[in-house]
Amino acid sequence: QVQLVESGGGLVQPGGSLRLSCVASGIIFSRYAMSWYRQAPGKERELVATITATDGGTNYADSVKGRFSISRDNAKNTLYLYMNSLKPEDTAVYYCNDRWAPRAWGQGTQVTVSS
């Protein structure tokens, strides 16, 4: 049974930083491209960042490019999202999942950017 557990969210002031983590179990993590998604209140879930399974190639939504960085540690089955220069519009629940064959969604981690 696949389980995705996100953590690291919180309340941060505009311009601040956070690091999110996602620990995956029940899958051979290293085989899959993984992504971070987010869902703001009243909006659809959107793709934020993706990292490939093997060569570490990354891709970002235009709204976070240059501010967010995705990485992974296959030995720890863990996906990371480093978020810098946070803006109020980054406020959302953040989730991780398989990029091309999403599994059951985890509970997500809340990020709130506010002064």
PDB file of C-alpha atoms in Angstrom, residues 16-66:
ATOM      1  CA  GLY A  16      10.528  33.911   4.121  1.00  0.00           C
ATOM      2  CA  SER A  17      11.574  30.340   3.419  1.00  0.00           C
ATOM      3  CA  LEU A  18      10.391  26.822   4.164  1.00  0.00           C
ATOM      4  CA  ARG A  19      11.530  23.307   3.351  1.00  0.00           C
ATOM      5  CA  LEU A  20       8.877  20.688   2.723  1.00  0.00           C
ATOM      6  CA  SER A  21       9.504  16.943   2.923  1.00  0.00           C
ATOM      7  CA  CYS A  22       7.576  13.974   1.566  1.00  0.00           C
ATOM      8  CA  VAL A  23       8.356  10.439   2.671  1.00  0.00           C
ATOM      9  CA  ALA A  24       7.079   7.678   0.394  1.00  0.00           C
ATOM     10  CA  SER A  25       6.497   4.067   1.332  1.00  0.00           C
ATOM     11  CA  GLY A  26       5.036   1.095  -0.496  1.00  0.00           C
ATOM     12  CA  ILE A  27       6.669   1.987  -3.808  1.00  0.00           C
ATOM     13  CA  ILE A  28      10.128   1.691  -5.336  1.00  0.00           C
ATOM     14  CA  PHE A  29      10.591   5.430  -5.001  1.00  0.00           C
ATOM     15  CA  SER A  30      13.692   5.660  -7.183  1.00  0.00           C
ATOM     16  CA  ARG A  31      11.807   4.436 -10.251  1.00  0.00           C
ATOM     17  CA  TYR A  32       9.346   7.304 -10.471  1.00  0.00           C
ATOM     18  CA  ALA A  33       9.323  10.934 -11.458  1.00  0.00           C
ATOM     19  CA  MET A  34       7.861  12.796  -8.490  1.00  0.00           C
ATOM     20  CA  SER A  35       6.099  16.114  -8.204  1.00  0.00           C
ATOM     21  CA  TRP A  36       4.879  18.663  -5.729  1.00  0.00           C
ATOM     22  CA  TYR A  37       1.362  19.989  -6.162  1.00  0.00           C
ATOM     23  CA  ARG A  38      -0.598  22.619  -4.253  1.00  0.00           C
ATOM     24  CA  GLN A  39      -4.213  23.528  -3.735  1.00  0.00           C
ATOM     25  CA  ALA A  40      -5.328  26.918  -2.533  1.00  0.00           C
ATOM     26  CA  PRO A  41      -8.794  27.498  -1.044  1.00  0.00           C
ATOM     27  CA  GLY A  42     -11.436  27.532  -3.756  1.00  0.00           C
ATOM     28  CA  LYS A  43      -8.957  26.571  -6.479  1.00  0.00           C
ATOM     29  CA  GLU A  44      -8.023  23.396  -8.306  1.00  0.00           C
ATOM     30  CA  ARG A  45      -4.901  21.470  -7.441  1.00  0.00           C
ATOM     31  CA  GLU A  46      -1.960  22.651  -9.541  1.00  0.00           C
ATOM     32  CA  LEU A  47       1.413  21.205 -10.451  1.00  0.00           C
ATOM     33  CA  VAL A  48       4.285  23.105  -8.839  1.00  0.00           C
ATOM     34  CA  ALA A  49       7.494  21.185  -9.573  1.00  0.00           C
ATOM     35  CA  THR A  50       8.703  17.865 -10.967  1.00  0.00           C
ATOM     36  CA  ILE A  51      11.936  15.882 -10.689  1.00  0.00           C
ATOM     37  CA  THR A  52      12.824  12.911 -12.851  1.00  0.00           C
ATOM     38  CA  ALA A  53      13.581   9.463 -11.473  1.00  0.00           C
ATOM     39  CA  THR A  54      17.154   9.081 -12.588  1.00  0.00           C
ATOM     40  CA  ASP A  55      18.981  12.114 -13.963  1.00  0.00           C
ATOM     41  CA  GLY A  56      17.495  14.631 -11.527  1.00  0.00           C
ATOM     42  CA  GLY A  57      16.072  16.855 -14.227  1.00  0.00           C
ATOM     43  CA  THR A  58      13.595  19.391 -12.892  1.00  0.00           C
ATOM     44  CA  ASN A  59      10.690  21.460 -14.138  1.00  0.00           C
ATOM     45  CA  TYR A  60       8.747  24.262 -12.445  1.00  0.00           C
ATOM     46  CA  ALA A  61       5.536  26.170 -12.813  1.00  0.00           C
ATOM     47  CA  ASP A  62       6.205  29.703 -14.033  1.00  0.00           C
ATOM     48  CA  SER A  63       4.781  31.100 -10.811  1.00  0.00           C
ATOM     49  CA  VAL A  64       7.532  29.510  -8.683  1.00  0.00           C
ATOM     50  CA  LYS A  65      10.463  29.397 -11.091  1.00  0.00           C
ATOM     51  CA  GLY A  66      13.581  30.895  -9.550  1.00  0.00           C
TER      52      GLY A  66
END
